[in-house]
């Protein structure tokens, strides 16, 4: 399973990219708005910072404007992936872009039925939102498991991207469910690396190492 950052912050992207595990980035209009900068400048910086797929979201709702915006976004860089919403117009535009060889991410997916539609248009990525389902007392992980199961049985090639992840166990369970990609905010990414026993163990190793150095200096 590839690990993506769900952010438009170049500082967060640069920090995690140094770890050598960053497979790509997902952005959405809310995340870009948080940067309070020219969206094209924000996207360009991200596209050149990370080699993997970078999802850039359309904001037009009608077919022609959404299609034109999608083509513009795709032309920004070879690693650009165009996000379209799970709406009838989003499917129409997504299919058209896909047929033209543009990689499409169908976003705002909340059910296996919607995920089937995304696969049928040949989308590159489908993005089920787990956390937002949990927020309304539904079972986001159950939806993800069903989507992964259907894609396996049907032989769909669309990549399942588990989105709206809120904590490390969402990432672990998404991996177990068979998601191809997990996208998460910076806060969840940095939680993945942490374990109290790692800190305690490292402190003890360093203490013992220092004691050895002290003993060796005494003997010299
Ligand atoms: O970017 C799509 C998705 O990951 C958004 O997550 O945390 O706003 O529900 P969230």
Tab-separated table of C-alpha atoms and ligand atoms in Angstrom, residues 6-7 26-28 30-31 57 83 107 127 129 131-132 135 161-166 183-185, ligand 1:
chain	number	residue	atom	x	y	z
A	6	UNK	CA	-3.453	14.751	2.225
A	7	UNK	CA	-2.260	18.355	2.315
A	26	UNK	CA	-3.814	14.443	-2.519
A	27	UNK	CA	-5.197	17.961	-2.337
A	28	UNK	CA	-8.743	19.277	-2.248
A	30	UNK	CA	-10.349	23.191	1.312
A	31	UNK	CA	-6.698	22.191	1.753
A	57	UNK	CA	-9.352	18.854	-7.776
A	83	UNK	CA	-9.993	14.836	-9.218
A	107	UNK	CA	-13.559	11.763	-5.069
A	127	UNK	CA	-11.393	7.820	-3.107
A	129	UNK	CA	-13.874	8.809	2.595
A	131	UNK	CA	-13.542	9.240	8.523
A	132	UNK	CA	-16.492	11.235	7.228
A	135	UNK	CA	-18.528	10.913	11.666
A	161	UNK	CA	-7.365	5.148	-2.163
A	162	UNK	CA	-8.539	5.169	1.453
A	163	UNK	CA	-9.177	8.851	2.258
A	164	UNK	CA	-10.356	10.890	5.235
A	165	UNK	CA	-8.184	8.836	7.591
A	166	UNK	CA	-8.110	10.153	11.150
A	183	UNK	CA	-3.873	9.261	2.114
A	184	UNK	CA	-3.619	10.987	5.472
A	185	UNK	CA	-2.998	14.374	7.046
B	1	LIG	O1	-8.877	14.917	0.690
B	1	LIG	C1	-9.896	13.987	0.843
B	1	LIG	C2	-10.099	13.539	2.255
B	1	LIG	O2	-8.982	12.828	2.686
B	1	LIG	C3	-10.545	14.603	3.218
B	1	LIG	O3	-10.442	14.176	4.535
B	1	LIG	O4	-10.243	14.725	6.913
B	1	LIG	O5	-11.374	16.371	5.373
B	1	LIG	O6	-12.473	14.219	5.987
B	1	LIG	P1	-11.190	14.910	5.761
